[in-house]
mmCIF file with all atom_site columns, C-alpha atoms in Angstrom:
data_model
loop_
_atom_site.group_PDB
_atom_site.id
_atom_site.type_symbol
_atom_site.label_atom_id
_atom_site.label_alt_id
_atom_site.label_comp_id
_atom_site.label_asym_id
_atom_site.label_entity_id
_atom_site.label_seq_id
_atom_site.pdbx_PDB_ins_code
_atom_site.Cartn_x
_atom_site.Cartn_y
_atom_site.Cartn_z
_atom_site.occupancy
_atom_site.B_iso_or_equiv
_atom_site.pdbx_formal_charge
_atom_site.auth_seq_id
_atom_site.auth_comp_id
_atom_site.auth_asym_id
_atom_site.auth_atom_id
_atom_site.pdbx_PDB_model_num
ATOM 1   C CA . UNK O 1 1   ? 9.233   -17.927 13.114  1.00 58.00 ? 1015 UNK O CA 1
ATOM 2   C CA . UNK O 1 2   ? 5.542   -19.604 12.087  1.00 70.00 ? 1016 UNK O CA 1
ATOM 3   C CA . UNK O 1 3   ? 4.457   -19.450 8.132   1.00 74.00 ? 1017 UNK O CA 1
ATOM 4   C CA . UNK O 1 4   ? 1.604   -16.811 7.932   1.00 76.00 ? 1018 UNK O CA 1
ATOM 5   C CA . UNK O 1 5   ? -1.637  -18.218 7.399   1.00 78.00 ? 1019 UNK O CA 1
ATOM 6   C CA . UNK O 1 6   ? -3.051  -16.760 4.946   1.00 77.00 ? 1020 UNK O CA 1
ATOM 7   C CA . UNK O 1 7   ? -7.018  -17.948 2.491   1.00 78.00 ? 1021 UNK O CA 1
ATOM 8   C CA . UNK O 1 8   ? -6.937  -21.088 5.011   1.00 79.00 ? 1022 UNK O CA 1
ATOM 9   C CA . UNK O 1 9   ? -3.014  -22.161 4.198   1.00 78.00 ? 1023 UNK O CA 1
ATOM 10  C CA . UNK O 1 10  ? 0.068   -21.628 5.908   1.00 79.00 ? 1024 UNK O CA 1
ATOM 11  C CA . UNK O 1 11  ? 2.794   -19.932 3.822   1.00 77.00 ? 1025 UNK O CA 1
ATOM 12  C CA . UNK O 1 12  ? 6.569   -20.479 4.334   1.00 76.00 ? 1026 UNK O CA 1
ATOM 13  C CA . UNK O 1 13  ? 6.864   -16.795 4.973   1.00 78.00 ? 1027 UNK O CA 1
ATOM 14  C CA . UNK O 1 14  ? 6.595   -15.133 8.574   1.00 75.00 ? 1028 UNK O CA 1
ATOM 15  C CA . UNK O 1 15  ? 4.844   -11.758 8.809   1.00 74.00 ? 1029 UNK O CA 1
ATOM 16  C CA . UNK O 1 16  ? 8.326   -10.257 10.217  1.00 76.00 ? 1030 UNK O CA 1
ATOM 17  C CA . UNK O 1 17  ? 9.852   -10.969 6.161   1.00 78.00 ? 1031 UNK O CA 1
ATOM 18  C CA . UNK O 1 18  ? 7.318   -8.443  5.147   1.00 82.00 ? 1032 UNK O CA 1
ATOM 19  C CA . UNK O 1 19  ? 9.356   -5.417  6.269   1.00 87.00 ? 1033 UNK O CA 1
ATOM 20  C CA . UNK O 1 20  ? 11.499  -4.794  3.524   1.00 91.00 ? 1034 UNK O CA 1
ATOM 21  C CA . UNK O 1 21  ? 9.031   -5.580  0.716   1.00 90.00 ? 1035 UNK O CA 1
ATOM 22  C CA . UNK O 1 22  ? 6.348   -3.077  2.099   1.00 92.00 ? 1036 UNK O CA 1
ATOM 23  C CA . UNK O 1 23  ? 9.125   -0.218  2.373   1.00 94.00 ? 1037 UNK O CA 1
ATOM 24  C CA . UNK O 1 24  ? 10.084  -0.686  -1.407  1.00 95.00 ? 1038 UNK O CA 1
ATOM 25  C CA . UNK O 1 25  ? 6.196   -1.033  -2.104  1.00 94.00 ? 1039 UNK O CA 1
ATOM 26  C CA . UNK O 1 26  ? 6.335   2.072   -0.006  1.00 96.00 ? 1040 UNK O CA 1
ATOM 27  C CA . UNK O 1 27  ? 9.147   4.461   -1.885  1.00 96.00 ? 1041 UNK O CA 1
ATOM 28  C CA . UNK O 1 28  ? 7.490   3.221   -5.001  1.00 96.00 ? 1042 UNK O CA 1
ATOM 29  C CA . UNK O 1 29  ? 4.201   4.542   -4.435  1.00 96.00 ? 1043 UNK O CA 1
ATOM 30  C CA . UNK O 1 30  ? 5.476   7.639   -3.006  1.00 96.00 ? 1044 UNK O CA 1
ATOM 31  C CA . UNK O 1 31  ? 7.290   8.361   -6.169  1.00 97.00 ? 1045 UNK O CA 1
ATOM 32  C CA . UNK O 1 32  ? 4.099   7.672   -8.269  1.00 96.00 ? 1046 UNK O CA 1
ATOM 33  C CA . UNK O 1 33  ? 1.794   9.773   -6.107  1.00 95.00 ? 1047 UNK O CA 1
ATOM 34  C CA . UNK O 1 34  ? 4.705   13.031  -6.645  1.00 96.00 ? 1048 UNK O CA 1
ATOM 35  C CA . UNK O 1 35  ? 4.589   12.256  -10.034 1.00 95.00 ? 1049 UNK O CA 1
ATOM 36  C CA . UNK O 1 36  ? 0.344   11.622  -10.473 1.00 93.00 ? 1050 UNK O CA 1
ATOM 37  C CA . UNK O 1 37  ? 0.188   15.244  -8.112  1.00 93.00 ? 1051 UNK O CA 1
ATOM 38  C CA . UNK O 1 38  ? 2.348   16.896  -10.529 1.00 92.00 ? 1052 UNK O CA 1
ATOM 39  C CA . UNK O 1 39  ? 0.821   15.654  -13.987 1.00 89.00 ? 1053 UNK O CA 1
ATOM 40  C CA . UNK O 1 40  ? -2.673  16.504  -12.328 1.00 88.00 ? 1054 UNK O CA 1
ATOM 41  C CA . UNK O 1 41  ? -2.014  19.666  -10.580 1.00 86.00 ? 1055 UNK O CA 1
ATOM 42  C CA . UNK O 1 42  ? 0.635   21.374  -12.444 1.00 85.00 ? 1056 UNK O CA 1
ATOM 43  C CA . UNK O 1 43  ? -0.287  20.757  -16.204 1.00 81.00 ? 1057 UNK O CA 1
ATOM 44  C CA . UNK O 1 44  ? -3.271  23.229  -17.312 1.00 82.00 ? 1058 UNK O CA 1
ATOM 45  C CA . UNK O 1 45  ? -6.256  21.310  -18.372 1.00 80.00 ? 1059 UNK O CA 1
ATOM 46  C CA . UNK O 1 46  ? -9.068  22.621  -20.662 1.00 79.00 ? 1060 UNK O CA 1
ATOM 47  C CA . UNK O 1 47  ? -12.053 21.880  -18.684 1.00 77.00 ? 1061 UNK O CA 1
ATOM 48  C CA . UNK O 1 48  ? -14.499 22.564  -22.159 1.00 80.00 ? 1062 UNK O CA 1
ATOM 49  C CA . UNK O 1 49  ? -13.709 19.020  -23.139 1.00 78.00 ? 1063 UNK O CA 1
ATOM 50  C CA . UNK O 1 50  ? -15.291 16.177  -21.561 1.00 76.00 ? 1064 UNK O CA 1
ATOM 51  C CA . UNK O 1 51  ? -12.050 13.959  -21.649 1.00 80.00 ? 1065 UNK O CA 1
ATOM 52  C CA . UNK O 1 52  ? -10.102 16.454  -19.831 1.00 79.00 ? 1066 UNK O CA 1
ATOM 53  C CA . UNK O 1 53  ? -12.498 16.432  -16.751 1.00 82.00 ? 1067 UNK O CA 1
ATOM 54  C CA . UNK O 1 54  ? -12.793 12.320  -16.787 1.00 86.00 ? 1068 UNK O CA 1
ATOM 55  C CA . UNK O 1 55  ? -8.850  12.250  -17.203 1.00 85.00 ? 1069 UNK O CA 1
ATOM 56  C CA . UNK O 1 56  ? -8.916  14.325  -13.448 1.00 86.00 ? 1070 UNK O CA 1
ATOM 57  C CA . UNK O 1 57  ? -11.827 12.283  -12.013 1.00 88.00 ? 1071 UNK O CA 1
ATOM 58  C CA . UNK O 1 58  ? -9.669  9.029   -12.883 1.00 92.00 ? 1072 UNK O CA 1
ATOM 59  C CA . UNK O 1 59  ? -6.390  10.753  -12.056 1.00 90.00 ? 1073 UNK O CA 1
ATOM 60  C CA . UNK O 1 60  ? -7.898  11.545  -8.452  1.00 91.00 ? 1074 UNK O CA 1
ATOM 61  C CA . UNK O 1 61  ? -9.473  8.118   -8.200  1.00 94.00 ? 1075 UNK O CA 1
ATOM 62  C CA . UNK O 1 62  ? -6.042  6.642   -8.717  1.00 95.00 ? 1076 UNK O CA 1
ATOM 63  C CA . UNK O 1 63  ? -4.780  9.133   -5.976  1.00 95.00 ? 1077 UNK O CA 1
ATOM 64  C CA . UNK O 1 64  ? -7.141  7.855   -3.522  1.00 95.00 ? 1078 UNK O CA 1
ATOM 65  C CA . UNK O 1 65  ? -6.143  4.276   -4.029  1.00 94.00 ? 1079 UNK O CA 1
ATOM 66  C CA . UNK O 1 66  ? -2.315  5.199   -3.803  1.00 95.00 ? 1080 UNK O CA 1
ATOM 67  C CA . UNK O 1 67  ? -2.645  7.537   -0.571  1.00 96.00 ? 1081 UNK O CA 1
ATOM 68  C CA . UNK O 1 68  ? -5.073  3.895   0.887   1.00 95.00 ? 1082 UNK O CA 1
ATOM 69  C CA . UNK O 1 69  ? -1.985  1.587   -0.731  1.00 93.00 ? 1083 UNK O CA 1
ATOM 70  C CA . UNK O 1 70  ? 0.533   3.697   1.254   1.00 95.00 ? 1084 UNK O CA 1
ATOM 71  C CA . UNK O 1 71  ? -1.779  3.811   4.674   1.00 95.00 ? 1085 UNK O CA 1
ATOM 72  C CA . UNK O 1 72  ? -1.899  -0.182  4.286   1.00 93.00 ? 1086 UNK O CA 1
ATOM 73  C CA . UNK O 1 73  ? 1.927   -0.911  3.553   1.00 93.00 ? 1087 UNK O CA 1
ATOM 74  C CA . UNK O 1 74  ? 2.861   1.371   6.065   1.00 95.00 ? 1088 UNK O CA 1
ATOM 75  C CA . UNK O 1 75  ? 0.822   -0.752  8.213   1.00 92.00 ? 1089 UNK O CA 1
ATOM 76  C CA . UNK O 1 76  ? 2.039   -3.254  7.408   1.00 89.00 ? 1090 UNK O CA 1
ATOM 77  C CA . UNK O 1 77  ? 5.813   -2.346  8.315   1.00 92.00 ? 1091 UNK O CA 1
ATOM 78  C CA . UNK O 1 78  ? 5.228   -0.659  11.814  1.00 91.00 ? 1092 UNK O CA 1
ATOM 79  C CA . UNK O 1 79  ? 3.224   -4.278  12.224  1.00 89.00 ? 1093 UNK O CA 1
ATOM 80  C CA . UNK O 1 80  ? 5.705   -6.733  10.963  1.00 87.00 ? 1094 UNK O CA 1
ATOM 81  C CA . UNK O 1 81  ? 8.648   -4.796  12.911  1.00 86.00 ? 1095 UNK O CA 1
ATOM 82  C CA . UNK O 1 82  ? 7.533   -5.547  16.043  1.00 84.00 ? 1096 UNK O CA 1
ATOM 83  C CA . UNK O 1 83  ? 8.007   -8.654  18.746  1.00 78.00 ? 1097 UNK O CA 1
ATOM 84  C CA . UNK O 1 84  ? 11.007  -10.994 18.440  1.00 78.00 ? 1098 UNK O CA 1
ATOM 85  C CA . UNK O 1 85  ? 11.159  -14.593 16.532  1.00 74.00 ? 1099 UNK O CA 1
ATOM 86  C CA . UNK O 1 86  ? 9.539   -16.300 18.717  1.00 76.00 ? 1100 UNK O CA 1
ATOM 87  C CA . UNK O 1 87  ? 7.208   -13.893 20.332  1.00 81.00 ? 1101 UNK O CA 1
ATOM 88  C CA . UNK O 1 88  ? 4.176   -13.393 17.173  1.00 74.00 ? 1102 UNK O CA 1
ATOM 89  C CA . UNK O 1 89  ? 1.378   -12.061 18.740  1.00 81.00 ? 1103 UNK O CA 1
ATOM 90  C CA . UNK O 1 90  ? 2.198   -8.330  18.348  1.00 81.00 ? 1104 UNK O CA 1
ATOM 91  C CA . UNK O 1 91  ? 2.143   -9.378  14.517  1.00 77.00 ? 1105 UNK O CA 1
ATOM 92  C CA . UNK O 1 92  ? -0.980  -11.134 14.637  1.00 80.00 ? 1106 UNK O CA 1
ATOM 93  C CA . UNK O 1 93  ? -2.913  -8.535  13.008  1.00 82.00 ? 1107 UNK O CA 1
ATOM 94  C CA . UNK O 1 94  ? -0.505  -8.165  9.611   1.00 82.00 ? 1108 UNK O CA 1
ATOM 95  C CA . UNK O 1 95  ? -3.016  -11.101 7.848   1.00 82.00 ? 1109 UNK O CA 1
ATOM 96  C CA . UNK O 1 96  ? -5.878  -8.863  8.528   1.00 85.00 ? 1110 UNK O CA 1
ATOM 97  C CA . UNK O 1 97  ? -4.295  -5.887  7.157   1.00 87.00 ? 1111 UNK O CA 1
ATOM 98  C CA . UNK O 1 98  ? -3.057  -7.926  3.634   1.00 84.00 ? 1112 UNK O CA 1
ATOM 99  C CA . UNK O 1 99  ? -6.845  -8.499  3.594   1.00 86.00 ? 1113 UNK O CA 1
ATOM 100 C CA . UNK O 1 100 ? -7.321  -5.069  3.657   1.00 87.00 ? 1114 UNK O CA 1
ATOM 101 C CA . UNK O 1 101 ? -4.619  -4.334  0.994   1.00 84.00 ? 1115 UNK O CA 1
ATOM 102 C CA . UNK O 1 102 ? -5.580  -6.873  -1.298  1.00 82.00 ? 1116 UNK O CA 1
#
């Protein structure tokens, strides 16, 4: 199993250790986004006030960057799952997609 190399340096952790961290990543994003969707959808807002309406244009903002942070660590997993120890090259791309995600 060969370090990742990752910013020009090679890192003591192989892309197939990434699996586990990207699923919690994963379930914890999921839970935010239930709980964002609910606080943004299901409370009534008075649209009058101009802090109301930027509170919702942040609150979707932050949406969009959880629904691309959940695109990217699931990714990541169906990336770092595949080939064997030895055989890397199906997980070649998983430094392009940390790019990505950082």
């Amino acid at each position: 199993m060969p370090g990742m190399v990752l910013f020009r340096r090679r890192w003591s952790v192989g892309s197939d250790d990434l699996v586990l961290p990207a699923f919690f990543l994963f379930v914890l994003h999921c839970i935010w986004l239930v709980v964002l969707s609910v606080v943004l959808f299901g409370l009534p807002y008075n649209s009058d006030k101009s802090c109301s309406v930027t509170l919702v244009d942040h609150g979707r903002g932050y949406m969009g960057i959880l629904v691309s942070c959940l695109i990217c660590e699931s990714a990541i997993m169906w990336l770092s799952m595949r080939g064997s120890i030895l055989y890397t090259q199906p997980r070649e791309a998983v430094q392009y997609v940390l790019y990505i995600r950082l």
